[in-house]
Every structure is written in C-alpha cells, then in structure tokens.
XYZ file of C-alpha atoms in Angstrom:
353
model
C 0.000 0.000 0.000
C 2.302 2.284 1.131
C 4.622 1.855 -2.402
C 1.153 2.432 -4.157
C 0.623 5.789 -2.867
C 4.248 6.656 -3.325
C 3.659 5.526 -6.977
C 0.312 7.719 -7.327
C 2.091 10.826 -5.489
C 5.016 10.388 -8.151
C 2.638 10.332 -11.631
C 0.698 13.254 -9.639
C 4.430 15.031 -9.277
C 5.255 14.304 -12.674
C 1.881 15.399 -14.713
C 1.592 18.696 -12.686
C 5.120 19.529 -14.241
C 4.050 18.374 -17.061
C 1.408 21.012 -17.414
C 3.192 23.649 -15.817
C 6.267 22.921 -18.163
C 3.440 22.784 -20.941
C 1.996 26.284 -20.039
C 5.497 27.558 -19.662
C 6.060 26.662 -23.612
C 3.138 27.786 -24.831
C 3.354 31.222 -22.854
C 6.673 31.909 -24.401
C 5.492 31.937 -27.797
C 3.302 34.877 -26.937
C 4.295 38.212 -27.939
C 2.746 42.055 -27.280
C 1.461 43.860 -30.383
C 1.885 47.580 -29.925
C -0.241 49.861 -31.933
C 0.075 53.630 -32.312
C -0.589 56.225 -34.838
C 1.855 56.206 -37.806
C 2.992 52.990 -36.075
C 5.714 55.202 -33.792
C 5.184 55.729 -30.362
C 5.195 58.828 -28.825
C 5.290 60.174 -25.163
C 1.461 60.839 -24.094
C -0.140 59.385 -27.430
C -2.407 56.306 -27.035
C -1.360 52.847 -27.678
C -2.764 49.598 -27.916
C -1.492 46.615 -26.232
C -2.543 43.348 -27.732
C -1.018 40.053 -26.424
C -0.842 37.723 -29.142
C -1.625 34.299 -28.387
C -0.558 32.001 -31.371
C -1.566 28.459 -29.285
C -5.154 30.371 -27.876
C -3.612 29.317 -24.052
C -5.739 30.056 -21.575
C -4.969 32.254 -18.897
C -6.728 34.581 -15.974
C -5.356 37.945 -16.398
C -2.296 40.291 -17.685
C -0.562 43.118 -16.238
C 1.465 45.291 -17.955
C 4.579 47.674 -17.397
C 6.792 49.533 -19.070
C 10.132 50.340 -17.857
C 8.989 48.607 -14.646
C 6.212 51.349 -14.426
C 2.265 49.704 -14.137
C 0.584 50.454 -17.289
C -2.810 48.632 -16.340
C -4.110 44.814 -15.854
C -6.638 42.957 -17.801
C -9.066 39.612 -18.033
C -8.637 39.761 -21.673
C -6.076 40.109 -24.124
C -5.993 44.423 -24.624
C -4.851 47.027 -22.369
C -5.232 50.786 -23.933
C -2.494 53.084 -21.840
C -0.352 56.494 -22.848
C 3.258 56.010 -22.451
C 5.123 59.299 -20.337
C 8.421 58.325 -19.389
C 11.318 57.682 -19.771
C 12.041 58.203 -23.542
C 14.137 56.080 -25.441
C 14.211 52.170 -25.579
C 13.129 50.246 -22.707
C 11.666 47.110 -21.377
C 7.816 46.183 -22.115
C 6.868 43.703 -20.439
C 3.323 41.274 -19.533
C 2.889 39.766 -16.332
C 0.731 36.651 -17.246
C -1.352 34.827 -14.050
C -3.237 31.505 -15.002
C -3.856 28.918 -12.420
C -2.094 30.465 -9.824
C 0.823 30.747 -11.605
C 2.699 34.293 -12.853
C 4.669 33.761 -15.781
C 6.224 36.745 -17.952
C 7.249 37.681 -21.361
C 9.242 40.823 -22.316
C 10.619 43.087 -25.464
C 11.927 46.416 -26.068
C 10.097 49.443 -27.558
C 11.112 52.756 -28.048
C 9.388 56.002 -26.700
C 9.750 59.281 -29.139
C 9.148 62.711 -27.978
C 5.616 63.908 -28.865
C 6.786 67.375 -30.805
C 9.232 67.664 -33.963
C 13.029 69.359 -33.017
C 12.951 73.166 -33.973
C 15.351 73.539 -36.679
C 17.990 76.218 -36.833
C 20.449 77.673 -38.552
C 23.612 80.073 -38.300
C 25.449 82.943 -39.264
C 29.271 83.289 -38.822
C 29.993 86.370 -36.379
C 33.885 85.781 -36.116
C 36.572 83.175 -37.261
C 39.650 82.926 -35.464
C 42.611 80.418 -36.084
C 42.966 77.388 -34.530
C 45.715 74.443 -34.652
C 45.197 72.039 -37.384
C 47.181 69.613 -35.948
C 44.313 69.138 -33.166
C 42.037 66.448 -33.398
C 39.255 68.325 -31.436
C 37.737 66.248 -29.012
C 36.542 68.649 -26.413
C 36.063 72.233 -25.929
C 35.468 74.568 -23.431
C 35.604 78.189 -22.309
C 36.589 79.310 -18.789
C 37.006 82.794 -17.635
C 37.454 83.842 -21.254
C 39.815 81.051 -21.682
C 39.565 78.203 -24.253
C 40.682 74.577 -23.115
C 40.728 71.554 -25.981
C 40.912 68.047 -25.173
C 42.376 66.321 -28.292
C 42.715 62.761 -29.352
C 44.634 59.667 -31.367
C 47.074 58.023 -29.104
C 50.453 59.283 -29.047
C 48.977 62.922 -30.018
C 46.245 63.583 -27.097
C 46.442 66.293 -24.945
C 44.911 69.051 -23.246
C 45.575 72.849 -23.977
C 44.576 75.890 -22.871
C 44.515 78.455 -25.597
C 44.125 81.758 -27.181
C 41.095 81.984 -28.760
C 41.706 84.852 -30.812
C 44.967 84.444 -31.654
C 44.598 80.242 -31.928
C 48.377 80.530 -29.600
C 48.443 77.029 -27.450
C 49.763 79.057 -24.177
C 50.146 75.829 -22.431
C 49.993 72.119 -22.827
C 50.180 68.677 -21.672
C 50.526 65.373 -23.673
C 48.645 61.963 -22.290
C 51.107 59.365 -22.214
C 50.370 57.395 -25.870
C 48.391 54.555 -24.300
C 45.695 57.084 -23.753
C 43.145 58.335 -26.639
C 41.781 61.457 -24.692
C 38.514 62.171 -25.276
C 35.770 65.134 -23.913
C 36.522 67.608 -21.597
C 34.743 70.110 -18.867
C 35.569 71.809 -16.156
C 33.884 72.160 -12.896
C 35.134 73.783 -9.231
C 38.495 74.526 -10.419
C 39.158 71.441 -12.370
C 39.463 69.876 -15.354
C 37.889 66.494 -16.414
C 39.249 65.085 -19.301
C 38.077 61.382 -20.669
C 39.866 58.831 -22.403
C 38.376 56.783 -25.091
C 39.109 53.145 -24.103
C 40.608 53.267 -21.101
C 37.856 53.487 -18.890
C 39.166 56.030 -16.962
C 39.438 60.498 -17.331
C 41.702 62.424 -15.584
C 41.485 65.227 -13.224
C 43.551 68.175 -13.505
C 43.858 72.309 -12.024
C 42.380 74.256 -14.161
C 45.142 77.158 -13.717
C 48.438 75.051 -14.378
C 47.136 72.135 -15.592
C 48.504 69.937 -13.087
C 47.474 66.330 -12.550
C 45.420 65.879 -9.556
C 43.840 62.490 -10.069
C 41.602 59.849 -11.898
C 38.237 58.548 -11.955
C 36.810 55.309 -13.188
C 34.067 54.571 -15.380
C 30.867 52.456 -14.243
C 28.633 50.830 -16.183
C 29.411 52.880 -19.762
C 32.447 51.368 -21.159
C 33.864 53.969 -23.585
C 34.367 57.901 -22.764
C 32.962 60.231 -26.076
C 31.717 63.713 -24.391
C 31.582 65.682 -21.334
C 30.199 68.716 -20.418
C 28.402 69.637 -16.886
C 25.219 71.968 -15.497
C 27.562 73.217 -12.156
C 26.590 70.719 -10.299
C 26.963 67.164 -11.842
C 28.366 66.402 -15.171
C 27.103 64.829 -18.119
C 28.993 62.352 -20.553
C 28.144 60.262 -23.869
C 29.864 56.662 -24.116
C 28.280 56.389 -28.174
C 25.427 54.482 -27.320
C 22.272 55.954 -27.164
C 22.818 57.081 -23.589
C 23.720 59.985 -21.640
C 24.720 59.309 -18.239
C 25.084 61.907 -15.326
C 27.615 61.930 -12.989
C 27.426 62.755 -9.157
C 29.828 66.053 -9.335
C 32.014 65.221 -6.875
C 32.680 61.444 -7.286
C 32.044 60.927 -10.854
C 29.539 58.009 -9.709
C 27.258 57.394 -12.273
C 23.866 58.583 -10.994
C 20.790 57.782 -14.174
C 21.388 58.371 -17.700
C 18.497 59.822 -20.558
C 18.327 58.517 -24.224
C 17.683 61.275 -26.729
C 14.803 60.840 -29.231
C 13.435 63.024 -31.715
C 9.486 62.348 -32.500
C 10.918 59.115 -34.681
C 14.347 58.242 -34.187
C 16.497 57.272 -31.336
C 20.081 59.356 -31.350
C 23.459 57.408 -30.950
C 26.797 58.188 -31.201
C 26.656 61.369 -29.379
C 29.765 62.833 -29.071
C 31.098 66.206 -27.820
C 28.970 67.607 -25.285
C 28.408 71.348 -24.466
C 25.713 72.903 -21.179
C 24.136 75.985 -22.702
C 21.639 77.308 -21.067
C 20.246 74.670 -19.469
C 20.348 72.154 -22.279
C 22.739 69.537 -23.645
C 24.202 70.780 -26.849
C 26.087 67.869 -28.322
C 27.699 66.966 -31.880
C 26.543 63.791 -33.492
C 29.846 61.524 -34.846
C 30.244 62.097 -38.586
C 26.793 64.647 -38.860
C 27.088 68.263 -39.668
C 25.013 69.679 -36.894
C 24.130 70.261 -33.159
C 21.402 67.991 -30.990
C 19.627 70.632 -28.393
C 19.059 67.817 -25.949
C 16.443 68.526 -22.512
C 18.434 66.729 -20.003
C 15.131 65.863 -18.080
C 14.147 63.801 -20.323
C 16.249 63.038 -23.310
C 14.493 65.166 -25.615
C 15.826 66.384 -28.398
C 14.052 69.824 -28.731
C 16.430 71.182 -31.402
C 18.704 70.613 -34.284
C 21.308 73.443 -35.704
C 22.128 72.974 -39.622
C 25.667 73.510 -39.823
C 26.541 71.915 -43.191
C 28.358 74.376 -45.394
C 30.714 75.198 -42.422
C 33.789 72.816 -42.996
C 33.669 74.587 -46.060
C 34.892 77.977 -44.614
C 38.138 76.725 -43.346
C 40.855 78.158 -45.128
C 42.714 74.334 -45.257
C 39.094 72.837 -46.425
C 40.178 71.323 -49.325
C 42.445 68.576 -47.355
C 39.067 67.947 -44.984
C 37.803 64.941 -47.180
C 38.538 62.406 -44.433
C 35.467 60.908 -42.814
C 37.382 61.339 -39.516
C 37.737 64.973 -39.991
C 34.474 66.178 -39.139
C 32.667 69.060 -36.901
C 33.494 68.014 -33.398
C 34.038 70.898 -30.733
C 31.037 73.129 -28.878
C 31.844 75.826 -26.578
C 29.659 78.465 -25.480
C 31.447 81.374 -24.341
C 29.080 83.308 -21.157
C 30.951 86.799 -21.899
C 29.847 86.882 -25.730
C 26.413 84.869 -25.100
C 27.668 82.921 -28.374
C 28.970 79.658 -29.777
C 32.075 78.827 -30.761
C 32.575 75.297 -33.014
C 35.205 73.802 -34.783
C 36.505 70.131 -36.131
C 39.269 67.725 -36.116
C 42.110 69.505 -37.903
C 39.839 72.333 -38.747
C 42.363 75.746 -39.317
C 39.438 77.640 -38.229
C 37.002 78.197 -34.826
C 34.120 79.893 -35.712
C 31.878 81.829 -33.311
C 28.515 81.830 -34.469
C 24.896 82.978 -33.978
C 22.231 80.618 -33.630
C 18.944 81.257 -36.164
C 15.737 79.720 -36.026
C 14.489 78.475 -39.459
C-alpha cells in the first residue's frame, strides 16, 4: 500500500510539471502587439497593447509595465495606456497569471518625444585660427579662456589656448596609451576622458597639473563631457547619456535622446548651454539641443556648409575629420565650433528656421 501511494504521489508530481512545463512553452510563444498612430510611439499618445496568443492558451489575467512602471491589468487580451516616461528604448513587459501561476514575457520598444526638433540655422559672427594639428575632441571656455581636449594616441592632450589668436599658451601630452577624449571643467578642475581606457583624468584648471583619476561604471567607452555646475554629463556612443554625481564621478541615471521618430546614438562632444545639452553627433554636420530631463531632443542646428569655410578645407575629405568641438562662451552669449584639424574656430549665432 504504502509503495502504491508513493507511486500515485510520483505520476501526480510528474503530470503537474508536465502542465506547468506545458503552459510555460506555450506562454513563451506569446508576444505584445503595440499599436500607435503612424505605427511610432510617442510620449502621451495612445497605444494599444494586444497580447498575441498564437496556441489560444488560456490564462486569468495580464498586467502590464513599461520600464517597470504599471501600465494597467486585464481579463482579456488588450490594455489601452499612454506612455510618459522615460524616452528612449526600454523594457515592455506582460505579467501573465493563469492557475495560480505568474509567468512573464518581455521586449523592447522605443518612446519618441511627442513634438518635432525646432530647426535652426547660423550665421558666422567671427573666425579665429585654430591648430590644425588638433584632433578636437573637447572644448570649453573658462574665464574667457579656451581649453581643448584632443585625441589619437600618441597625439592627445589638453591645452589651454588663445582663442583669438589660436596661440596654445600651455599644454600637456597623455602618455600614448591614452586616446583622450571630452573635456569640462567644474570647481576649479578639469575632467578630461579617455576613449578606451575606462578612466578620465582630473587636472587644475590654472596650471594644468594632474590631480587624479576617476573610473568609469557601467558605460564602457568615454565620447563627451560637459556639466550643469553641479553634476556632469557624458556620452559613451550608445544611445545614452549618463550623469555623474559632481564630486565622485559616480554614475547617478542616464536619458536617451529621441526626436518624435528616431532614437540618437553616437553622441559625441557635449556642451551645457543654457540649461540644455548641446552635443555633436559623430560624422553629422550639426548640433542635438538635448532637454536633459528627459532626453528630448528639442532642437537641431544645420551647420553643413561650415567645414567649407576653413581656409585648409580642401584637405578635410577624411570621414574622420568632421565638426566636433562646442563651446559656449558666457561673456559673448555665443557659440564657438570647430573640427578635427579644422584651421578655423568659428563663433557663431544661432537662427531659427
């Protein structure tokens, strides 16, 4: 008797995981249809959840949430829900309950912002030389002085210069392992970033003396770096842009700029103006005028037909040398750009279309 109920409890065990492993098959086939208008979805615009259920499984309700956010529960297979935060791509996913049992599926989607960038032009103000041997990586003023970060190994460094005469009046070279990257400067110092080495350095902003290093966290790469007096921002080319605590450099959240239909990567020097994010965009003639709340990209300034000005233009056809270098000088209220190997920094005005 006693091996019979042993027996039964065992083919009990054994078809209960049956089912549940059974469930568990047919519940990963399901996927979550998301419909919008003009099929793009956009912050505050109503979408359509549908779960699609390819083996009709039966089940008791869903719940849904978006970037770990509840969207809404249901006993059938809809939810209808707007979408707020945070832009860019992020995790969907269905809680699914049937028999006591919570089983879940998940997939990315990508949140747009809800208006269309302005779009804006320039006009050149002023040019003013600058060192064609720099491969501009980051730019910045300070007390009406310039500092550049500039890049390759075995020819980074970081300067501080005369704007209007272009006159390095001093610098210091990274040792060649290093492929410096963005720069800004905050409380006295300078933060410069290296490409690859996971790590930026830390120097006085007067002498340019080396006072440190900091690591990076979870982004890999160091691209652009700019900061709002507080905490700094940087871009590692993904689509992300994480801040920084100020004083440790800890990485704190990040945003993902989006336009109303595209998601921005490759983001690379990074300028505060005015409470926004100006940053160049790798191998793209123009500036993103990023909300750091949010990611969104509120603006875009044309500046094609600018490499063309430079007086050495005609030796820019390299892919690599592109527009790369934002600072926005307090004193003037204006911009100042240039490129890698650009002979020219040009201070511009900023036009609305």
């Amino acid at each position: 008797m006693k091996t019979f109920k042993n027996l039964t409890f065992i083919l009990l065990a054994t078809s209960l995981f049956s089912c549940s492993s059974s469930k568990k098959e047919e519940i990963a086939k399901m996927s979550i249809q998301v419909k919008a208008k003009n099929d793009l979805l956009q912050r505050e615009s109503p979408v359509k959840f549908t779960l699609n259920n390819p083996t009709d499984t039966s089940f008791d309700s869903i719940q849904l949430y978006y970037a770990n956010k509840y969207l809404g529960s249901s006993k059938t297979n809809q939810i209808a829900a707007k979408l707020v935060a945070p832009l860019g791509k992020n995790q969907l996913k269905a809680e699914i309950y049937s028999a006591g049992e919570k089983y879940t599926i998940a997939q990315e989607i990508v949140l747009h912002n809800n208006k269309p960038p302005k779009i804006y032009t320039y006009k050149i103000k002023n040019k003013y030389p600058h060192d064609n041997l720099a491969f501009t990586q980051g730019l910045e003023f300070f007390k009406d002085t310039l500092y550049e970060g500039t890049g390759r190994n075995g020819f980074s460094s970081l300067r501080k210069v005369d704007y209007k005469t272009g006159k390095v009046v001093k610098k210091i070279e990274l040792d060649k392992r290093y492929f410096g990257e963005g720069i800004s400067i905050l409380n006295d110092k300078v933060y410069q970033l290296t490409w690859h080495a996971g790590q930026g350095f830390i120097y006085d902003v007067n002498q340019l003396k080396k006072l440190g290093t900091f690591k990076y966290g979870t982004s890999k790469e160091g691209w652009g770096l700019c900061n709002d007096g507080e905490n700094f921002y940087k871009s590692d080319g993904t689509a992300k842009i994480w801040k920084l605590d100020g004083k440790t450099l800890e990485e704190l959240s990040y945003i993902q700029p989006v336009t109303h239909k595209s998601l921005s990567t490759r983001l690379n020097e990074l300028e505060w103006v005015d409470g926004k994010i100006y940053a160049n965009t790798w191998q793209k003639d123009g500036i993103a005028i990023i909300n750091p709340e949010n990611g969104a990209i509120e603006g875009l300034i044309d500046l094609r037909g600018l490499k063309k000005e430079n007086g050495n233009a005609a030796q820019l056809n390299n892919e690599d040398l592109v527009l790369n270098g934002i600072a926005f000088n307090k004193k003037s209220n204006t911009l100042f750009v240039t490129g890698k190997h650009w002979d020219t920094l040009f201070e511009i005005e900023i036009e609305e279309r």
